[in-house]
Tab-separated table of C-alpha atoms in Angstrom:
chain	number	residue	atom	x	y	z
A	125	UNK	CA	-10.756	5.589	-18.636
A	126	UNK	CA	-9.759	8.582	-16.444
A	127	UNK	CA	-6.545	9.014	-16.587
A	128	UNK	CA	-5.986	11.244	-13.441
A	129	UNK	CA	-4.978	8.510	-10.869
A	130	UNK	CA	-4.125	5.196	-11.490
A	131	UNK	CA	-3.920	2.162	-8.887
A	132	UNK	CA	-1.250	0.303	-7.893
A	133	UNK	CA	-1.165	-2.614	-6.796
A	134	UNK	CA	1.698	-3.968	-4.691
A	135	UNK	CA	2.452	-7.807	-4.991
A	136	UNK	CA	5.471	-9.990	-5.789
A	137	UNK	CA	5.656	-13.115	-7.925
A	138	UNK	CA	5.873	-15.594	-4.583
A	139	UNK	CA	2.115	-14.234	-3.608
A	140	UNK	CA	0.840	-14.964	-7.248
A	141	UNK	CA	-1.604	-17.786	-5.700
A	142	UNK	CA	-3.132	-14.886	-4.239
A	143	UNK	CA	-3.998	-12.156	-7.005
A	144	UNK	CA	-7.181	-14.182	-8.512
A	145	UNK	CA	-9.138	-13.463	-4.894
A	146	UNK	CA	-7.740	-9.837	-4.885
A	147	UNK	CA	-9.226	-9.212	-7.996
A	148	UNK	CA	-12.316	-10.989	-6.850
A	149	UNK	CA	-12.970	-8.685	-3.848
A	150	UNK	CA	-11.957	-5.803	-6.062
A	151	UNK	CA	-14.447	-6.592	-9.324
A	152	UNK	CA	-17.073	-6.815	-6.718
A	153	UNK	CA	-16.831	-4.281	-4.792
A	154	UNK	CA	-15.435	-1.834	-6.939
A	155	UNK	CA	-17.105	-2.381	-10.012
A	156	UNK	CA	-17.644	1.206	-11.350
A	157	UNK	CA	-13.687	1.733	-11.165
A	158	UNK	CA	-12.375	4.082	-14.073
A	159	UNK	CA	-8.860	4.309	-13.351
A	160	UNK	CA	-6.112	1.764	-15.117
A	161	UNK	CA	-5.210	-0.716	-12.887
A	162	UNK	CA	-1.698	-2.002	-12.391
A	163	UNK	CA	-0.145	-5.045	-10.773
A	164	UNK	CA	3.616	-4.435	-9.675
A	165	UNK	CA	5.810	-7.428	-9.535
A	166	UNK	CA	8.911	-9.208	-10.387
A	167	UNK	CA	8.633	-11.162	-13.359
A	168	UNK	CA	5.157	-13.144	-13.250
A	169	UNK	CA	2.127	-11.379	-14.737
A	170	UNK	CA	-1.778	-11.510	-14.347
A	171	UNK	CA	-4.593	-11.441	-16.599
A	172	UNK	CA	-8.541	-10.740	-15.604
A	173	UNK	CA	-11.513	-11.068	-18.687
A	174	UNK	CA	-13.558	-8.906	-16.676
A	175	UNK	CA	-11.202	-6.063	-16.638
A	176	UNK	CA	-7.742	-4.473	-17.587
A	177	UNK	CA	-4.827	-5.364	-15.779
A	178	UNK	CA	-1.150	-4.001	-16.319
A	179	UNK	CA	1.600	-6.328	-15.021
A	180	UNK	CA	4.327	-4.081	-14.285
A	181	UNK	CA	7.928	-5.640	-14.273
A	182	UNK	CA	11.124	-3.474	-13.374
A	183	UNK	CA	13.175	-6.235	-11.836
A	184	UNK	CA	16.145	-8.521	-13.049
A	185	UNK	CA	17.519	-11.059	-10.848
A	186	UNK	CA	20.940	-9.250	-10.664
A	187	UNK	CA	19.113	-6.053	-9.879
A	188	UNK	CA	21.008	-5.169	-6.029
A	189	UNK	CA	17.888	-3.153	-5.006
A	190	UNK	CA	14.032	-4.423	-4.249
A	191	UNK	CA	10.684	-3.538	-3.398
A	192	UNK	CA	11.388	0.730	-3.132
A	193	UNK	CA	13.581	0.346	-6.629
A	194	UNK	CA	10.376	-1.520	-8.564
A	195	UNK	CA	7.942	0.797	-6.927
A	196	UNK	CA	9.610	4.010	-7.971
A	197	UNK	CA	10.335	2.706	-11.744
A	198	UNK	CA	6.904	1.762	-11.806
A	199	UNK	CA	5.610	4.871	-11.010
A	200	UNK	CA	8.361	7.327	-13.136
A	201	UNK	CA	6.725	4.743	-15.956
A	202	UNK	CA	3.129	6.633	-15.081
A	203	UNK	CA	2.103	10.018	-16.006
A	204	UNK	CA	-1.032	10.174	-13.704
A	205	UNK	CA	-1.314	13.113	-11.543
A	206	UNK	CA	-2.144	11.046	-8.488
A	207	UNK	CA	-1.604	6.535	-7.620
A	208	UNK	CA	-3.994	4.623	-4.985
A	209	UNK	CA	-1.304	2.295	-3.197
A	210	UNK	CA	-3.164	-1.092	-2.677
A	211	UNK	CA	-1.458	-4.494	-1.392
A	212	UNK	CA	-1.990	-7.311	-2.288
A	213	UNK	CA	-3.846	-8.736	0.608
A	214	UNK	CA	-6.342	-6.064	0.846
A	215	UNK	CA	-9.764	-8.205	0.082
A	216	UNK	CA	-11.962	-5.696	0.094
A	217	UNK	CA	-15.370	-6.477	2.012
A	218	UNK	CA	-17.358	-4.007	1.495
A	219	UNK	CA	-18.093	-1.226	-1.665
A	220	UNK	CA	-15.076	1.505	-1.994
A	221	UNK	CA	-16.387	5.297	-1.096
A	222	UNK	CA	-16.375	6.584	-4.985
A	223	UNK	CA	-16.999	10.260	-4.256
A	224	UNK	CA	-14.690	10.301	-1.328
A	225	UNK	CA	-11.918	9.647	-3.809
A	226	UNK	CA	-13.203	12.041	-6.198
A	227	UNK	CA	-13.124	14.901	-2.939
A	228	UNK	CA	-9.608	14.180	-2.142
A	229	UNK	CA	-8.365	14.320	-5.559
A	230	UNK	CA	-10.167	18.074	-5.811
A	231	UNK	CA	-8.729	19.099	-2.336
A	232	UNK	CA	-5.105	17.862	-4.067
A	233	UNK	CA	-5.889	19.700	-7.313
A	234	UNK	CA	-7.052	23.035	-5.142
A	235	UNK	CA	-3.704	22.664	-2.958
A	236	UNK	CA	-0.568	21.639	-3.638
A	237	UNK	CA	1.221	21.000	-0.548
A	238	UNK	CA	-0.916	17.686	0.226
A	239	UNK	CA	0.973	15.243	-0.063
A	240	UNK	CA	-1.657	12.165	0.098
A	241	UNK	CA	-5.054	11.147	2.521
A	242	UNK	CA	-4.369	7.628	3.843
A	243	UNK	CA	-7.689	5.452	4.555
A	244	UNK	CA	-6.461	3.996	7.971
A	245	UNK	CA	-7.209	5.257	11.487
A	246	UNK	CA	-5.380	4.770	14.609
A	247	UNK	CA	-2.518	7.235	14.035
A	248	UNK	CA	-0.453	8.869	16.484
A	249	UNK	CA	0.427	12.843	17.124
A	250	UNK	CA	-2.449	14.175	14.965
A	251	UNK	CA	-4.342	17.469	14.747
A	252	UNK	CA	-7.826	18.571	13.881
A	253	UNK	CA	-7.442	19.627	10.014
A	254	UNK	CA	-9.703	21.823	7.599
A	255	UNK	CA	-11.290	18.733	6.626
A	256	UNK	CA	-13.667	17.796	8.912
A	257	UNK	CA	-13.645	14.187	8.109
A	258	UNK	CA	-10.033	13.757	8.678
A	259	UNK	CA	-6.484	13.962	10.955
A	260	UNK	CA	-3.710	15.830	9.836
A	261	UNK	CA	-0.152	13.801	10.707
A	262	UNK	CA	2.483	16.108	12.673
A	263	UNK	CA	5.778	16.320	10.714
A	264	UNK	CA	7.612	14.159	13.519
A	265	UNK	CA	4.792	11.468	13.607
A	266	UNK	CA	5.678	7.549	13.271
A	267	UNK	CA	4.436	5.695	10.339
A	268	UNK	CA	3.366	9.233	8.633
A	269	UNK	CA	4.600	7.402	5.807
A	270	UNK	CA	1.943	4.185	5.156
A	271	UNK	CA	1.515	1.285	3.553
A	272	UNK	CA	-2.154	1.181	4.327
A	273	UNK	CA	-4.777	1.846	1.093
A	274	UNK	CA	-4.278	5.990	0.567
A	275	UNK	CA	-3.784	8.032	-2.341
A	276	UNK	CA	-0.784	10.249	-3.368
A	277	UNK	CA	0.311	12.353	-5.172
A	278	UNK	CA	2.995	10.414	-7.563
A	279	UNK	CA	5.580	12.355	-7.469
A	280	UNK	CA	5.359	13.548	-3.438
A	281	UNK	CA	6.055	9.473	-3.083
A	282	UNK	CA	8.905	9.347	-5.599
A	283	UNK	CA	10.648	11.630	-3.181
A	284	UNK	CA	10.227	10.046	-0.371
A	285	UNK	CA	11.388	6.642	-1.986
A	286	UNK	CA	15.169	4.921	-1.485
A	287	UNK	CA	16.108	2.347	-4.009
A	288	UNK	CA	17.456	0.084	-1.098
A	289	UNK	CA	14.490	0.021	1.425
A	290	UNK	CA	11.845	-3.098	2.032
A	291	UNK	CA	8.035	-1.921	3.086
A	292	UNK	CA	8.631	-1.868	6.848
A	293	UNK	CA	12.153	0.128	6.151
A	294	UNK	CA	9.969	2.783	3.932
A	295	UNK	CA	7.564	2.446	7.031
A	296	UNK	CA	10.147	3.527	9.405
A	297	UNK	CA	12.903	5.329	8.208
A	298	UNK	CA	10.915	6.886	5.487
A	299	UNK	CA	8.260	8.359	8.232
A	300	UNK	CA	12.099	9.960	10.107
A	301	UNK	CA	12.998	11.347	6.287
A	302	UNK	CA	9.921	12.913	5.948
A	303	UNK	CA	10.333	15.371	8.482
A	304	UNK	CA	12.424	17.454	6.309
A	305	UNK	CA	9.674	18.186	3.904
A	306	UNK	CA	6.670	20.352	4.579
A	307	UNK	CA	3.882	18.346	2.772
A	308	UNK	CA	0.119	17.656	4.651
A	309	UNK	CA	-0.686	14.064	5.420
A	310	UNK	CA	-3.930	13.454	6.182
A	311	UNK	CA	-5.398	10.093	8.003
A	312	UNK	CA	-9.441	9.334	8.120
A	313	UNK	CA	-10.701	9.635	11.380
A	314	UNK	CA	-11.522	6.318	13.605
A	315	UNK	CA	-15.553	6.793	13.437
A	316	UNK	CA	-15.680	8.077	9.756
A	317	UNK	CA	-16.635	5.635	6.937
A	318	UNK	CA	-13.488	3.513	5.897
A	319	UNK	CA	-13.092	4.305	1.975
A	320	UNK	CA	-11.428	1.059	1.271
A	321	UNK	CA	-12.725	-1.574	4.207
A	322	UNK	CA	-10.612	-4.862	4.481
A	323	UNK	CA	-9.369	-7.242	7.090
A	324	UNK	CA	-7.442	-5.244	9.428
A	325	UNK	CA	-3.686	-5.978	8.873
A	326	UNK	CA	-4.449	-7.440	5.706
A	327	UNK	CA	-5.864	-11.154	4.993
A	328	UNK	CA	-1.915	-12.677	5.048
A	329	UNK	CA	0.316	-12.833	8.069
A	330	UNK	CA	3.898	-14.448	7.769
A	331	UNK	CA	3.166	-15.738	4.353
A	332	UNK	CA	0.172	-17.488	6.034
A	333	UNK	CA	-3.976	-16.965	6.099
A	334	UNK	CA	-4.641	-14.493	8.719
A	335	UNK	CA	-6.764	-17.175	11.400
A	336	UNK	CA	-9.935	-18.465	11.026
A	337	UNK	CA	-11.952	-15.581	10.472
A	338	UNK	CA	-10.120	-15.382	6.800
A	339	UNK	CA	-10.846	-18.619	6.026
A	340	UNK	CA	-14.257	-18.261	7.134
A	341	UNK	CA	-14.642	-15.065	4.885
A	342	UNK	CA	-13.377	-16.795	1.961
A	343	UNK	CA	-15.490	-19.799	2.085
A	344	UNK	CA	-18.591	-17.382	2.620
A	345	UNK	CA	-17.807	-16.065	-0.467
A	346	UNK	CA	-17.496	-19.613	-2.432
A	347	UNK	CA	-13.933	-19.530	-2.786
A	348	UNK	CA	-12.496	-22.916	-2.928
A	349	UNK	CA	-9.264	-21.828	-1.248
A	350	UNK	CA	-6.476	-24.632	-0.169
A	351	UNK	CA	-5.691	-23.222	3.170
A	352	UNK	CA	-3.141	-26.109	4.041
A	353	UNK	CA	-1.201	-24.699	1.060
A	354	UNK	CA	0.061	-21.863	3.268
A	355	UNK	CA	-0.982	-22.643	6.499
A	356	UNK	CA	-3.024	-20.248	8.740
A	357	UNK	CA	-1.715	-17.916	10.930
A	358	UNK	CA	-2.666	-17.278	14.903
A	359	UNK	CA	-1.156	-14.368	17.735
A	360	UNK	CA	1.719	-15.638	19.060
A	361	UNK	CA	2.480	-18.413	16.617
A	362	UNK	CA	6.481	-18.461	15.619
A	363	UNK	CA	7.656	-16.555	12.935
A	364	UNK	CA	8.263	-18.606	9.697
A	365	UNK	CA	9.334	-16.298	7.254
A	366	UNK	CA	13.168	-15.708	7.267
A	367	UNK	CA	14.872	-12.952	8.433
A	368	UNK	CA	17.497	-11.443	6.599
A	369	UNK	CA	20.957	-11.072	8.652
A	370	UNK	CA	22.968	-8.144	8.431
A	371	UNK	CA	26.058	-7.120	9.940
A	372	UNK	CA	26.467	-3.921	12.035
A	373	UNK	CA	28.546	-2.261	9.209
A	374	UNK	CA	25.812	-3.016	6.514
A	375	UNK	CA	22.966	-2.265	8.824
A	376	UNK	CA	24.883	1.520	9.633
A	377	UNK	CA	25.063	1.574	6.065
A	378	UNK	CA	21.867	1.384	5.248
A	379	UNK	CA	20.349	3.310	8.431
A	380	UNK	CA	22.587	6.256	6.575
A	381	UNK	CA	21.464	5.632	3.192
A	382	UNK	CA	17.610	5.685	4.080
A	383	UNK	CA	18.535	9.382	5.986
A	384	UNK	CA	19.999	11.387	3.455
């Protein structure tokens, strides 16, 4: 086991119907992976007989803070240099670029100021870089902070966490926080070799399959999948998931928690 990064695996108990086709993808098309594998959730946990998987569980239901406040006590719980930041959604379709992760952890071992290399193209206000193969994100850039499959250095991300914030608020206001600090983001380039390829977006949309070429995909692969369970999702179709209402005072509140 090398104990240098580990992978994390973003998930909560509600998507749990999910994690067996995750681990699918991943067992096939990752199947030389040497770094421990973890699963963070809420309460529910997951076990594979094909390989090791740690269920990570920081919350209690009268816990006030979320996703950020399990993410960073899950990874103040590791003691790996560096964390691959997967969700849960991300079937992967074809095999992961090995030695590319092994060349971005030496470029993060050789300098310190890198903060992490995110696998996703398509950014805005970026520069050429020293690496030939990649972008590097200007300070002031949206979404310089990403969700999308990257690896970090664990303790860059600690900082830039806040107890209180959902993904999309990390997304956001995280990306505005960021500015303060002089760490290197990189982003792949659009033409170069994706390290981690899998359905753009991710294969769930508003708690739903991600239209037909999902379904298609999983069936192709022999999974019997239940898609009227969840429903599939199209462009345009109404949102189902519910939004969570906040008053002006509680959204200032948080606007000026997520900024110092």
């Amino acid at each position: 086991m090398d104990k240098r990064c580990s992978i994390l695996v973003c998930s909560c108990d509600k998507n749990e119907d999910i994690w067996p086709y995750f681990f699918y993808f991943f067992k096939k098309y990752y199947p030389t992976c040497q770094f421990p594998v973890y699963l963070n959730t809420e309460t529910k946990g997951y076990s594979d007989s094909d390989m090791p998987v740690t269920s990570l569980h920081a919350h209690k239901p009268s816990d006030p803070e979320g996703w950020s406040y399990r993410l960073r006590s899950y990874l103040n719980a590791m003691d790996s240099e560096y964390v691959i930041i997967l969700l849960e959604d991300f079937f992967f379709t074809d095999y992961v670029r090995v030695d590319e992760l092994e060349c971005c952890m030496q470029r993060m071992d050789e300098d310190q100021s890198i903060a992490n290399f995110i696998f996703d193209s398509g950014r805005h206000m970026c520069h050429e870089s020293e690496f030939p193969e990649y972008l590097i994100q200007d300070r002031k850039a949206p979404f310089r902070l990403c969700l999308q499959a990257g690896i970090w250095r664990r303790t860059t991300l600690l900082k830039y966490l806040r107890n209180h914030e959902n993904p999309w608020q990390f997304e956001v206001w995280g990306s505005k926080r960021a500015r303060r600090w002089k760490e290197k983001s990189f982003v792949l380039k659009e033409n170069e070799p994706k390290v981690f390829t899998y359905p753009s977006g991710g294969a769930i949309a508003d708690n739903r399959w991600r239209g037909d070429e999902i379904c298609k995909f999983m069936m192709e692969n022999g999974l019997n999948v239940d898609f009227t369970q969840r429903g599939i999702y199209y462009p345009g179709d109404p949102r189902k998931t519910e939004i969570v209402r906040r008053s002006f005072v509680q959204k200032v509140w948080q606007v000026f928690k997520s900024l110092i």
